[in-house]
Amino acid sequence: MAKMQCRDDEIFQRISLRAQEIVQDLDPQGLAIVAWSFATVGRKDEVLLQRIAEEARSKLDSFGVQNISNLVWANATLGLRADALHADLLRHSLARLDDFTTQELAIVNWAFTKLAYPVGDDWKAALRQRVLRLKEYAPSELSMIAWALATRGDYDPDLLAYIARRSMELMRSFTGQNLATIIWAIATISYKDDPSIDEFLRMALGAIIARAGEFQPLNIALISWGLAKLSFKAEAAFEAMCDAAVQQIDYFAPQNLVQLLWACGTAGYKHESFLRAAARVAKRTIEQFSSQHQSNFLWACARLNFKEDVELLRVVATAAQRKMHEGSPQHLSNIAWAASQLGPQHFQECLVAVLNETSRRIKEFDPPSIMMLSDSLYEANFGGGEIMQVLRGQVQRMGNELYEIFTTGLPRGTRGLCGHQELTEYQRRLRNLGLTTFGYEHTTSLFQQLQLCEGQPWQVAEAMAMPGWTTNARRTTVARRYSLRLGSRSLEDPGTIFTSAFASAQEDAQADFIVVWLGQGKADSPSIGRAGRSGDAECRAILATHEMLKKVKEEEGFSDVSGTLAFHTSGVPCLSCVGVATQFKRHYPKVSFCFTFMNRPLSEREESMTEASAVVPNVALAPKTPRRTDTSRPPPSNGGGVSENYHPGYRTDVPRPPASNEGGMTENYHAGYRTDAFRPPPSNGGGGAVSSPLAGSRSFTCNLHAHAGCLAWADAPRPPPSNGGGAWDNYRPVFR
């Protein structure tokens, strides 16, 4: 009945009652098939499933790996937490992992992740070994493994690179959903410095450009979000996706529409036809937009300078007022920034509502939100009375604290010469500010106070003309030049380019100057599995200059260095790099040091926020008997289909065709183990999708706080997301 998609209530009620009567007589295959059948048609019969769970525990020694796969898939699909059963299933799976096929391996791992069940390090290590040993994967299996890896927040570059290599071999058979899920996973983990990842993304671009017209709205949204979050140069791909979006614009849910628009804004790609089509849909459906969607929509319009449609601006501004109370501090800041760019005259009442809401909830605002809101209202020439003075006062206090940290609080020597307590106190104070950068305007002022902009600066055009300079890549660029004298020796560098690269926590700890992890890594711990700040282009350039001078000093026997040194970087430097520059200046007081940087829009925000929630490839199809997608329903949210050639009781190794279902995402499913994020099964029966996009580019600046992204299913009401999806997605790890 389930295979034929029969959903008759009376029939399944009778089946349920009868199954409960004879549950003790069912063998492992029978138990798994009954659970699978109810999950396939989306019936969460908790009484029956609980009876099956209890009976299954008593018979687990007789379960085959296929029975385990089907049973845990059914529970995950229906969102049924049965921890005692799942603990037993995990233990049995771990003991028999070598018997699992690629499909069973992918599904069981997906199910435990979907259930937010803590699998532990033993499972992760064994799974990793098994995945790396197996070679023949279906596209859906790779996408499920990648999704689970990203959703749990497991930072494993080698495993992700392996998935990328296997994916390249199967690219011709990838569906839009498979591509979307793997690109989402790479972007969520934010790992981008492996040649295999780069090669996969380049190959994926070809598939996207050639087949964008076949992708459903959800695929387009996820792929565009991932490419934008990775800052991967892909104008041709964006053009193809926007062209495809225009053709099916009326089928875009608010989440999908805003997500694609956000991605275009983040990537700086302006597609006039898509913008006009998106504006038409938004004006018609604005009441369906959440506060987050409205905030992100305005942010993207401002980033793309799309302000010709005055009616659109006024419609969105009016709608935003009605949902202002739902917005997070980040949403309010995004709206204020967008208003300052799109024309404050269209947002007067909306800005009043922003100020009123800010006054009511000022204690909820973190430092980045305060800075962005204050700067945005100031830029919009919007007098806000007492609350504006409160905001500007707090920004001023942050500036005073930074000046004190970089003067009296700065370590008195290099790493080997300063005490451990002095070093850790400096790092603690800088990190506790909760900022990644201090914004263009404020950093410029801070540099003047710290005497970091003396001497002859780079001309912007001259720096940008240097070979290797780029502002549209996944790395920040720095141009360096110097004319130095050490004893009788002259040192000249007419110009050298440095780019940012991945650096580990260990590399941070080995640098002569003190580098500070500001919270935006791969984990909440400042020492485990995260990207170090010593990989920033500014830090690399300064440290390389210092190492060069150390070597020359040893050769010449002199320690007195004088002359001029100039750096110019493609974005506002992070506070860790400001600290490194200040330490360099103190170490070489006779060097005229000039550090300049380009201004990025106030909307840009450091993203590593991006420990995002997760895009859930919902294996909407059963492990062994997937059902066909019902084309009369909206695109399902599952993330990795399985072949219809599989039946719940019978293993077969026939080749699997590409899954026909499409992958999805929602927000608020944090890489870990939230149990409240389950949503009702989508129309394809595959369990809820979760996601969280948000993203951004390299450096969050005070004047650039608006990376948006994390969007939610329109039909899945939920409380306002913690990150709001706007400026600094998932700012939880960035600023906590």
XYZ file of C-alpha atoms in Angstrom:
736
model
C 0.000 0.000 0.000
C 2.793 2.434 0.847
C 4.627 1.651 -2.357
C 1.474 2.457 -4.312
C 1.100 5.709 -2.380
C -2.167 4.702 -0.813
C -2.956 7.138 2.017
C -6.393 5.941 3.017
C -6.843 6.757 6.722
C -9.175 3.903 7.488
C -6.933 1.319 5.878
C -3.860 2.472 7.792
C -5.762 2.733 11.046
C -6.790 -0.903 10.678
C -3.258 -1.899 9.682
C -1.947 -0.100 12.747
C -4.322 -1.862 15.132
C -3.581 -5.236 13.632
C 0.177 -4.625 13.641
C 0.044 -3.743 17.344
C -1.785 -7.020 18.059
C 0.802 -9.170 16.283
C 3.949 -7.076 16.807
C 5.571 -9.836 18.880
C 5.195 -12.215 15.951
C 6.911 -9.922 13.459
C 10.487 -10.770 12.556
C 13.110 -7.996 12.119
C 12.269 -7.561 8.457
C 8.571 -7.294 9.268
C 9.172 -4.667 11.944
C 11.345 -2.617 9.605
C 8.865 -2.873 6.735
C 5.927 -1.709 8.843
C 7.892 1.279 10.151
C 9.148 2.036 6.656
C 5.644 1.904 5.212
C 4.174 4.340 7.717
C 7.095 6.723 7.192
C 6.753 6.505 3.443
C 3.158 7.748 3.547
C 3.956 10.266 6.268
C 1.871 8.750 9.075
C 3.398 9.346 12.499
C 1.569 6.685 14.490
C 3.458 7.083 17.753
C 1.718 4.206 19.546
C 2.576 1.740 16.813
C 6.096 3.047 16.336
C 6.758 2.865 20.055
C 5.620 -0.745 20.107
C 7.881 -1.475 17.138
C 10.808 0.222 18.910
C 10.313 -1.868 22.046
C 10.020 -5.101 20.084
C 12.977 -4.217 17.858
C 15.241 -3.797 20.886
C 14.515 -7.358 21.982
C 15.330 -8.713 18.508
C 18.268 -6.550 17.471
C 20.674 -9.488 17.413
C 18.630 -10.856 14.498
C 18.511 -7.575 12.564
C 20.364 -7.361 9.291
C 22.047 -4.117 8.324
C 19.254 -3.466 5.855
C 16.657 -3.792 8.617
C 18.649 -1.355 10.739
C 18.822 1.062 7.816
C 15.083 0.933 7.137
C 14.085 1.280 10.780
C 16.310 4.217 11.639
C 15.349 5.904 8.348
C 11.671 5.606 9.236
C 12.194 7.162 12.660
C 14.263 10.006 11.222
C 11.769 10.665 8.459
C 8.937 10.955 10.982
C 11.032 12.764 13.571
C 10.519 10.102 16.216
C 13.071 10.218 19.022
C 13.443 6.815 20.629
C 16.809 7.243 22.318
C 16.993 3.795 23.865
C 16.395 2.154 20.497
C 18.742 4.527 18.708
C 21.511 3.849 21.204
C 21.142 0.126 20.510
C 20.990 0.690 16.746
C 24.118 2.847 16.901
C 25.980 0.202 18.876
C 24.958 -2.584 16.473
C 25.752 -0.416 13.433
C 29.190 0.379 14.794
C 29.942 -3.298 15.387
C 28.869 -4.242 11.851
C 29.910 -1.201 9.872
C 32.004 -3.242 7.468
C 28.821 -5.000 6.304
C 27.116 -1.758 5.259
C 26.771 -0.854 1.611
C 27.315 2.749 0.551
C 23.565 3.332 0.563
C 22.993 1.862 4.011
C 25.987 3.749 5.349
C 24.757 7.057 3.965
C 21.192 6.547 5.165
C 22.030 5.465 8.707
C 24.454 8.364 9.136
C 21.876 10.747 7.652
C 19.184 9.424 9.988
C 21.232 9.831 13.169
C 22.116 13.360 12.105
C 18.526 14.179 11.194
C 17.421 12.927 14.603
C 20.111 15.100 16.225
C 21.276 11.976 18.029
C 24.798 12.390 19.477
C 26.736 9.638 17.718
C 30.049 10.166 19.505
C 33.637 10.096 18.311
C 33.798 6.317 17.821
C 31.047 6.436 15.205
C 32.580 9.433 13.442
C 35.997 7.785 13.258
C 34.635 4.432 12.060
C 32.326 6.094 9.546
C 35.192 8.128 8.168
C 37.346 5.041 7.648
C 34.498 3.156 5.979
C 33.583 6.054 3.683
C 37.182 6.461 2.562
C 37.506 2.735 1.817
C 34.387 2.513 -0.339
C 34.579 3.763 -3.916
C 31.264 3.193 -5.702
C 28.771 5.827 -4.555
C 25.547 7.117 -6.013
C 25.154 10.918 -6.211
C 22.451 10.872 -3.547
C 24.710 8.984 -1.132
C 27.524 11.507 -1.512
C 25.109 14.362 -0.948
C 23.724 12.723 2.195
C 27.200 12.158 3.643
C 28.222 15.731 2.861
C 25.016 17.084 4.371
C 25.498 15.145 7.605
C 29.126 16.257 7.838
C 28.154 19.923 7.551
C 25.076 19.670 9.752
C 27.048 18.170 12.624
C 29.739 20.785 12.167
C 32.462 18.187 11.653
C 35.460 19.928 10.161
C 37.194 17.182 8.199
C 39.001 18.611 5.151
C 40.263 15.229 3.936
C 36.830 13.618 4.000
C 35.183 16.588 2.307
C 37.888 16.590 -0.365
C 37.286 12.858 -0.887
C 33.565 13.513 -1.358
C 34.458 16.230 -3.865
C 36.665 13.845 -5.857
C 33.995 11.136 -5.949
C 31.434 13.766 -6.939
C 33.503 14.872 -9.922
C 33.458 11.315 -11.228
C 29.651 11.318 -11.108
C 28.962 14.901 -12.175
C 27.104 13.878 -15.319
C 24.508 12.010 -13.265
C 24.088 14.677 -10.575
C 20.659 16.210 -10.165
C 20.159 19.816 -9.187
C 19.438 18.631 -5.664
C 22.719 16.691 -5.461
C 24.693 19.711 -6.623
C 22.835 22.022 -4.269
C 23.408 19.826 -1.234
C 27.139 19.354 -1.757
C 27.762 23.008 -2.586
C 25.746 23.905 0.500
C 27.846 21.550 2.631
C 31.147 22.979 1.357
C 29.919 26.525 1.970
C 28.552 25.684 5.412
C 31.832 24.162 6.538
C 33.599 27.079 4.832
C 36.452 24.904 3.677
C 37.880 26.221 0.446
C 41.620 25.831 0.304
C 41.855 22.312 -1.102
C 42.552 21.766 -4.821
C 39.847 19.075 -4.936
C 37.243 21.519 -3.657
C 38.293 24.139 -6.186
C 38.216 21.614 -9.006
C 34.788 20.352 -7.945
C 33.399 23.880 -7.877
C 34.828 24.644 -11.314
C 33.303 21.471 -12.703
C 30.014 22.221 -10.968
C 29.894 25.613 -12.682
C 29.832 23.874 -16.047
C 26.912 21.713 -14.968
C 25.073 24.708 -13.520
C 25.501 26.801 -16.656
C 24.412 23.952 -18.928
C 21.478 22.706 -16.844
C 20.189 25.629 -14.778
C 16.942 25.538 -16.736
C 16.233 22.081 -15.269
C 16.688 23.169 -11.655
C 13.783 23.820 -9.362
C 13.609 27.086 -7.382
C 14.989 25.484 -4.242
C 18.050 24.168 -6.088
C 18.723 27.559 -7.641
C 18.449 29.217 -4.240
C 20.800 26.781 -2.495
C 23.419 26.729 -5.241
C 23.487 30.509 -5.502
C 23.734 30.829 -1.724
C 26.663 28.414 -1.567
C 28.606 30.116 -4.362
C 28.007 33.530 -2.835
C 29.024 32.389 0.626
C 32.248 30.968 -0.780
C 32.824 34.195 -2.738
C 33.397 31.973 -5.744
C 33.604 33.966 -8.957
C 30.748 32.592 -11.030
C 29.109 35.312 -13.081
C 28.165 32.957 -15.903
C 26.536 30.583 -13.417
C 24.606 33.439 -11.796
C 23.448 34.575 -15.203
C 22.184 31.072 -16.034
C 20.437 30.703 -12.660
C 18.827 34.134 -12.864
C 17.627 33.410 -16.401
C 16.114 30.152 -15.152
C 14.578 31.938 -12.158
C 12.831 34.475 -14.382
C 11.166 31.641 -16.279
C 9.670 30.151 -13.099
C 9.533 33.203 -10.866
C 5.924 32.611 -9.830
C 6.888 29.248 -8.329
C 9.467 30.717 -5.956
C 8.567 30.633 -2.278
C 9.577 33.787 -0.394
C 12.551 31.958 1.088
C 13.864 30.861 -2.302
C 13.287 34.253 -3.880
C 15.045 36.191 -1.127
C 17.854 33.699 -0.941
C 18.680 34.062 -4.629
C 18.409 37.825 -4.367
C 20.713 37.788 -1.325
C 23.227 35.651 -3.216
C 23.210 38.075 -6.148
C 23.754 40.959 -3.738
C 26.597 39.187 -1.986
C 28.257 38.240 -5.281
C 27.663 41.703 -6.746
C 25.806 40.289 -9.741
C 22.978 42.488 -11.028
C 20.487 40.816 -13.371
C 17.906 43.417 -14.363
C 15.269 40.971 -15.614
C 15.424 38.925 -12.435
C 15.270 42.032 -10.240
C 12.167 43.284 -12.032
C 10.530 39.861 -11.822
C 11.417 39.536 -8.132
C 9.992 43.012 -7.478
C 6.731 42.067 -9.182
C 6.362 38.919 -7.073
C 7.368 40.686 -3.862
C 4.769 43.411 -4.300
C 2.107 40.771 -4.743
C 3.157 38.441 -1.926
C 4.881 40.720 0.603
C 2.528 39.661 3.398
C 3.914 36.133 3.100
C 7.418 37.410 3.828
C 8.739 37.004 7.351
C 10.601 39.838 9.033
C 13.799 38.087 8.046
C 12.750 37.883 4.407
C 11.841 41.565 4.336
C 15.142 42.531 5.913
C 17.155 40.397 3.506
C 15.145 41.585 0.516
C 15.832 45.245 1.292
C 19.473 44.488 2.048
C 19.937 42.817 -1.339
C 18.183 45.660 -3.200
C 20.518 48.126 -1.494
C 23.609 46.050 -2.287
C 22.583 45.963 -5.941
C 21.512 49.626 -5.946
C 18.064 48.614 -7.181
C 15.956 51.598 -6.215
C 14.152 52.537 -9.408
C 10.932 50.849 -8.295
C 9.742 53.330 -5.668
C 6.446 51.486 -5.263
C 8.380 48.344 -4.280
C 10.400 50.211 -1.651
C 7.311 51.689 -0.082
C 5.438 48.390 -0.107
C 8.280 46.561 1.626
C 8.865 49.419 4.079
C 5.192 49.439 5.075
C 5.124 45.656 5.481
C 8.329 45.765 7.543
C 6.697 48.130 10.018
C 3.953 45.617 10.717
C 6.464 42.871 11.507
C 9.097 44.996 13.182
C 8.460 43.315 16.540
C 9.411 39.945 15.034
C 12.793 41.081 13.800
C 16.073 40.400 15.529
C 18.516 43.254 16.232
C 20.296 42.186 13.088
C 17.108 42.600 11.037
C 16.547 46.077 12.394
C 20.132 47.025 11.585
C 19.803 45.640 8.061
C 16.625 47.616 7.428
C 18.242 50.818 8.667
C 21.275 50.276 6.463
C 19.149 49.495 3.411
C 17.067 52.625 4.019
C 20.238 54.736 4.163
C 21.260 53.397 0.740
C 17.898 53.220 -1.059
C 16.657 56.651 -0.039
C 15.630 57.557 3.514
C 12.716 59.571 2.145
C 10.947 56.295 1.317
C 11.484 54.876 4.803
C 10.721 57.664 7.254
C 7.939 55.845 9.112
C 9.855 52.588 8.880
C 12.936 54.188 10.458
C 10.797 55.602 13.250
C 9.538 52.057 13.868
C 13.137 50.787 13.908
C 14.087 53.351 16.549
C 11.028 52.616 18.667
C 11.756 48.891 18.568
C 15.416 49.529 19.333
C 14.505 51.641 22.357
C 12.304 48.851 23.644
C 14.895 46.110 23.136
C 18.260 47.874 23.379
C 19.561 45.247 25.821
C 19.252 42.589 23.103
C 21.662 44.371 20.756
C 25.181 43.003 20.475
C 28.130 45.274 19.548
C 27.976 44.618 15.765
C 24.235 45.385 15.711
C 24.771 48.598 17.643
C 27.556 49.714 15.319
C 25.646 48.956 12.160
C 22.439 50.581 13.342
C 24.225 53.668 14.625
C 26.258 54.146 11.449
C 23.254 53.486 9.207
C 21.008 56.015 10.944
C 23.828 58.548 10.940
C 24.418 57.977 7.225
C 20.686 58.408 6.580
C 20.787 61.772 8.427
C 18.037 60.478 10.627
C 17.887 62.219 13.983
C 16.775 59.738 16.585
C 16.999 61.790 19.743
C 18.031 60.022 22.900
C 18.356 56.528 21.437
C 20.767 57.779 18.749
C 22.917 59.306 21.461
C 22.854 55.988 23.303
C 23.988 54.133 20.168
C 26.739 56.596 19.284
C 27.862 56.633 22.889
C 28.283 52.871 22.890
C 30.275 52.993 19.636
C 32.497 55.662 21.178
C 33.078 53.464 24.225
C 34.099 50.590 21.943
C 36.584 52.893 20.224
C 38.037 54.023 23.535
C 38.376 50.414 24.672
C 40.147 49.459 21.430
C 42.568 52.361 21.737
C 43.396 51.298 25.277
C 43.870 47.649 24.231
C 46.228 48.655 21.385
C 48.285 50.978 23.594
C 48.520 50.205 27.294
C 47.049 46.724 26.837
C 49.368 45.676 24.011
C 51.922 42.971 24.904
C 55.279 44.638 25.592
C 57.274 42.370 23.331
C 57.048 39.552 20.823
C 55.619 36.205 21.832
C 58.817 34.926 23.358
C 59.393 38.076 25.398
C 55.986 38.785 26.928
C 54.511 36.866 29.823
C 51.771 34.290 29.399
C 49.344 36.246 31.568
C 49.966 39.436 29.586
C 49.394 37.588 26.311
C 46.162 35.865 27.362
C 44.760 39.061 28.902
C 45.340 40.929 25.619
C 43.600 38.176 23.644
C 40.736 38.000 26.122
C 40.050 41.724 26.067
C 40.096 41.954 22.282
C 37.891 38.906 21.841
C 35.406 40.021 24.494
C 34.565 43.154 22.534
C 32.517 40.914 20.270
C 33.694 42.607 17.072
C 35.603 41.337 14.078
C 36.367 44.777 12.619
C 35.625 48.338 13.668
C 34.281 49.478 10.318
C 35.823 51.693 7.667
C 35.135 55.096 9.210
C 36.085 54.110 12.746
C 39.123 52.040 11.754
C 40.471 54.983 9.756
C 40.183 57.178 12.841
C 41.734 54.463 15.023
C 44.708 54.141 12.636
C 45.343 57.866 12.883
C 45.376 57.653 16.672
C 47.730 54.660 16.576
C 50.038 56.360 14.022
C 49.531 53.591 11.486
C 48.944 55.891 8.516
C 52.194 57.877 8.373
C 54.283 58.360 5.286
C 53.431 57.916 1.628
C 50.376 55.689 1.030
C 49.662 53.477 -1.928
C 47.542 54.946 -4.682
C 44.497 52.703 -4.933
C 44.710 52.386 -8.720
C 48.413 51.558 -8.472
C 47.813 48.791 -5.941
C 44.929 47.319 -7.920
C 47.056 47.272 -11.076
C 49.595 44.971 -9.430
C 49.719 41.434 -10.896
C 47.819 39.118 -8.574
C 45.576 41.774 -7.041
C 41.952 40.702 -6.860
C 38.877 41.805 -4.945
C 36.510 39.208 -6.302
C 37.929 36.000 -4.950
C 37.692 34.035 -1.780
C 40.751 35.741 -0.382
C 41.717 39.214 0.717
C 44.606 40.897 -1.097
C 47.379 43.112 0.276
C 49.961 45.131 -1.646
C 53.262 45.811 0.142
C 56.190 48.026 -0.684
C 59.084 49.332 1.354
C 62.317 51.283 1.295
C 64.241 50.338 4.444
C 67.724 50.798 5.766
C 69.495 48.537 8.237
C 73.056 49.654 8.987
C 74.779 50.073 5.637
C 72.296 47.864 3.853
C 69.356 49.184 1.845
C 66.258 47.060 1.312
C 63.808 47.849 -1.481
C 60.508 46.255 -2.476
C 58.660 48.100 -5.272
C 55.577 45.959 -4.744
C 54.561 42.475 -3.601
C 51.096 40.945 -3.418
C 49.901 38.773 -0.510
C 46.624 36.865 -0.405
C 44.838 35.272 2.498
C 45.056 31.523 2.996
C 43.954 28.936 5.504
C 45.972 28.897 8.722
C 45.524 26.696 11.762
C 45.336 27.592 15.430
C 48.843 26.148 15.788
C 50.167 28.620 13.208
C 48.546 31.455 15.156
C 50.386 30.289 18.269
C 53.753 30.176 16.465
C 53.690 33.754 15.157
C 56.116 36.223 16.762
C 53.387 38.848 17.046
C 50.260 37.965 19.013
C 47.385 36.853 16.788
C 43.887 36.806 18.255
C 41.172 34.403 17.234
C 37.999 36.511 17.095
C 35.465 33.711 17.229
C 34.714 33.100 13.569
C 36.214 29.666 13.063
C 34.988 26.152 12.438
C 34.195 25.504 16.076
C 33.431 27.411 19.234
C 36.795 26.435 20.675
C 39.627 28.851 19.828
C 42.084 25.988 19.486
C 40.312 23.170 17.671
C 39.436 22.854 13.999
C 39.119 26.496 13.119
C 40.662 28.942 10.687
C 43.441 30.996 12.240
C 43.841 34.743 11.786
C 47.497 34.360 10.856
C 46.229 33.359 7.412
C 44.724 36.812 6.795
C 46.539 38.620 4.000
C 47.317 41.605 6.231
C 48.820 39.386 8.902
C 50.802 37.362 6.373
C 52.258 40.519 4.823
C 53.286 42.003 8.177
C 54.730 38.754 9.529
C 56.647 38.118 6.289
C 58.179 41.585 6.522
C 59.114 40.984 10.154
C 60.722 37.606 9.369
C 62.693 39.175 6.518
C 63.996 41.921 8.825
C 64.908 39.395 11.526
C 67.001 37.477 9.037
C 68.783 40.588 7.741
C 69.447 41.789 11.302
C 71.128 38.476 12.096
C 73.240 38.691 8.938
C 74.267 42.332 9.428
C 74.527 42.377 13.194
C 72.478 45.579 13.413
C 69.068 46.015 15.035
C 68.277 49.616 14.069
C 65.767 49.622 11.183
C 64.491 52.814 9.545
C 62.720 53.817 6.366
C 59.202 53.591 4.942
C 56.745 50.717 4.708
C 53.300 50.826 3.091
C 50.462 48.303 2.944
C 47.187 48.554 1.084
C 44.483 45.910 1.533
C 41.274 45.133 -0.312
C 39.075 45.417 2.777
C 38.912 46.766 6.296
C 41.377 44.741 8.385
C 40.120 42.661 11.286
C 40.990 43.713 14.808
C 43.552 40.918 15.140
C 45.439 42.354 12.149
C 45.154 45.865 13.587
C 46.822 44.476 16.689
C 49.576 42.828 14.653
C 50.195 46.115 12.803
C 50.398 47.959 16.118
C 52.886 45.426 17.488
C 55.004 45.797 14.342
C 54.981 49.593 14.744
C 56.085 49.293 18.376
C 58.830 46.795 17.437
C 60.180 49.053 14.630
C 59.542 52.587 15.915
C 61.805 54.285 13.328
C 59.920 52.822 10.382
C 57.348 55.176 8.877
C 54.374 52.802 8.665
C 51.415 53.533 6.368
C 48.476 51.114 6.331
C 45.537 51.948 4.072
C 42.543 49.912 3.005
C 39.608 49.972 0.643
C 36.119 50.652 1.886
C 33.621 47.870 1.464
C 29.912 48.581 1.684
C 28.490 49.003 5.150
C 26.454 45.924 4.383
C 29.313 43.466 4.220
C 29.886 41.376 7.250
C 32.381 38.711 8.239
C 30.630 35.573 7.830
C 32.254 32.698 9.316
C 29.083 32.919 10.877
C 28.408 30.533 9.038
C 28.281 27.557 11.202
C 24.910 27.759 9.775
C 22.094 25.626 10.417
C 21.734 23.022 7.884
C 20.321 22.214 4.584
C 18.803 18.904 5.125
C 18.938 16.441 2.367
C 15.858 14.663 3.441
C 15.977 11.203 2.177
C 12.416 11.470 1.246
C 12.540 8.132 -0.379
C 12.830 5.066 1.697
C 16.172 3.414 2.089
C 15.184 0.481 -0.026
C 11.866 1.407 -1.509
C 11.797 5.040 -2.414
C 8.587 6.198 -3.862
C 8.346 8.354 -6.906
C 8.001 12.068 -6.474
C 4.476 13.376 -6.705
C 4.818 15.998 -9.396
C 1.550 17.622 -8.390
C 3.114 18.842 -5.159
C 5.682 21.578 -4.481
C 9.333 20.574 -4.767
C 10.139 18.188 -1.934
C 12.860 19.093 0.491
C 14.728 15.918 0.536
C 18.410 15.938 0.003
C 19.444 12.727 -1.464
C 17.161 10.273 -3.030
C 17.558 6.576 -3.251
C 16.689 4.364 -6.117
C 13.288 2.872 -6.648
C 14.988 -0.411 -7.417
C 15.307 -1.093 -3.709
C 12.712 -2.957 -1.729
C 12.578 -3.030 2.035
C 13.314 -6.651 2.386
C 15.677 -7.454 -0.382
C 19.157 -6.234 -0.997
C 20.152 -5.649 -4.559
C 23.161 -4.102 -6.157
C 21.565 -2.884 -9.346
C 22.829 0.522 -10.461
C 20.790 3.402 -9.143
C 19.434 6.124 -11.387
C 19.760 9.715 -10.220
C 17.194 10.556 -7.595
C 14.304 12.620 -8.842
C 13.684 14.546 -5.671
C 15.170 17.908 -4.910
C 17.077 19.124 -1.900
C 16.016 21.791 0.481
C 16.899 23.859 3.419
C 15.425 25.720 6.322
C 16.934 27.556 9.173
C 17.406 26.988 12.857
C 18.846 23.503 12.753
C 22.173 24.127 14.291
C 25.009 21.918 13.385
C 24.386 19.979 16.230
C 21.650 18.613 18.033
C 18.556 20.724 18.184
C 15.530 18.602 18.757
C 12.938 21.280 18.160
C 13.781 21.824 14.523
C 11.774 18.945 13.119
C 9.079 19.908 10.736
C 6.212 17.872 9.373
C 7.286 15.592 6.534
C 7.300 17.375 3.190
C 4.992 16.205 0.481
C 7.413 13.560 -0.625
C 7.431 11.959 2.791
C 11.057 12.452 3.426
C 11.277 14.240 6.729
C 11.715 17.913 7.268
C 14.399 19.988 5.783
C 16.485 22.334 7.701
C 18.906 24.864 6.743
C 20.569 27.998 7.361
C 22.307 29.933 4.871
C 23.878 33.087 5.679
C 26.987 34.028 4.565
C 29.347 36.502 3.673
C 32.662 37.436 2.640
C 35.923 37.586 4.400
C 35.848 40.487 6.704
C 32.918 41.832 8.645
C 33.234 45.464 9.126
C 31.366 47.895 11.214
C 30.297 49.636 8.074
C 29.478 46.427 6.431
C 27.303 44.377 8.459
C 24.785 42.890 6.194
C 25.202 39.414 5.033
C 21.932 37.715 4.736
C 20.907 34.339 3.822
C 19.340 31.902 6.151
C 15.861 31.441 4.891
C 13.035 29.309 6.062
C 10.313 27.278 4.458
C 7.297 29.458 3.950
C 4.953 26.768 5.222
C 6.904 26.078 8.386
C 6.059 28.730 10.998
C 8.689 29.144 13.642
C 9.814 31.807 16.090
C 12.202 34.437 14.773
C 15.565 32.793 14.074
C 18.368 33.675 16.378
C 20.543 35.057 13.672
C 17.875 36.643 11.564
C 19.599 35.620 8.414
C 20.738 39.040 7.523
C 23.999 40.773 7.940
C 26.181 38.250 9.680
C 24.556 34.887 9.320
C 24.961 32.686 12.254
C 26.772 35.380 14.073
C 26.599 33.114 17.111
C 30.107 31.759 16.537
C 31.408 35.016 15.185
C 30.658 37.223 18.108
C 30.077 34.986 21.096
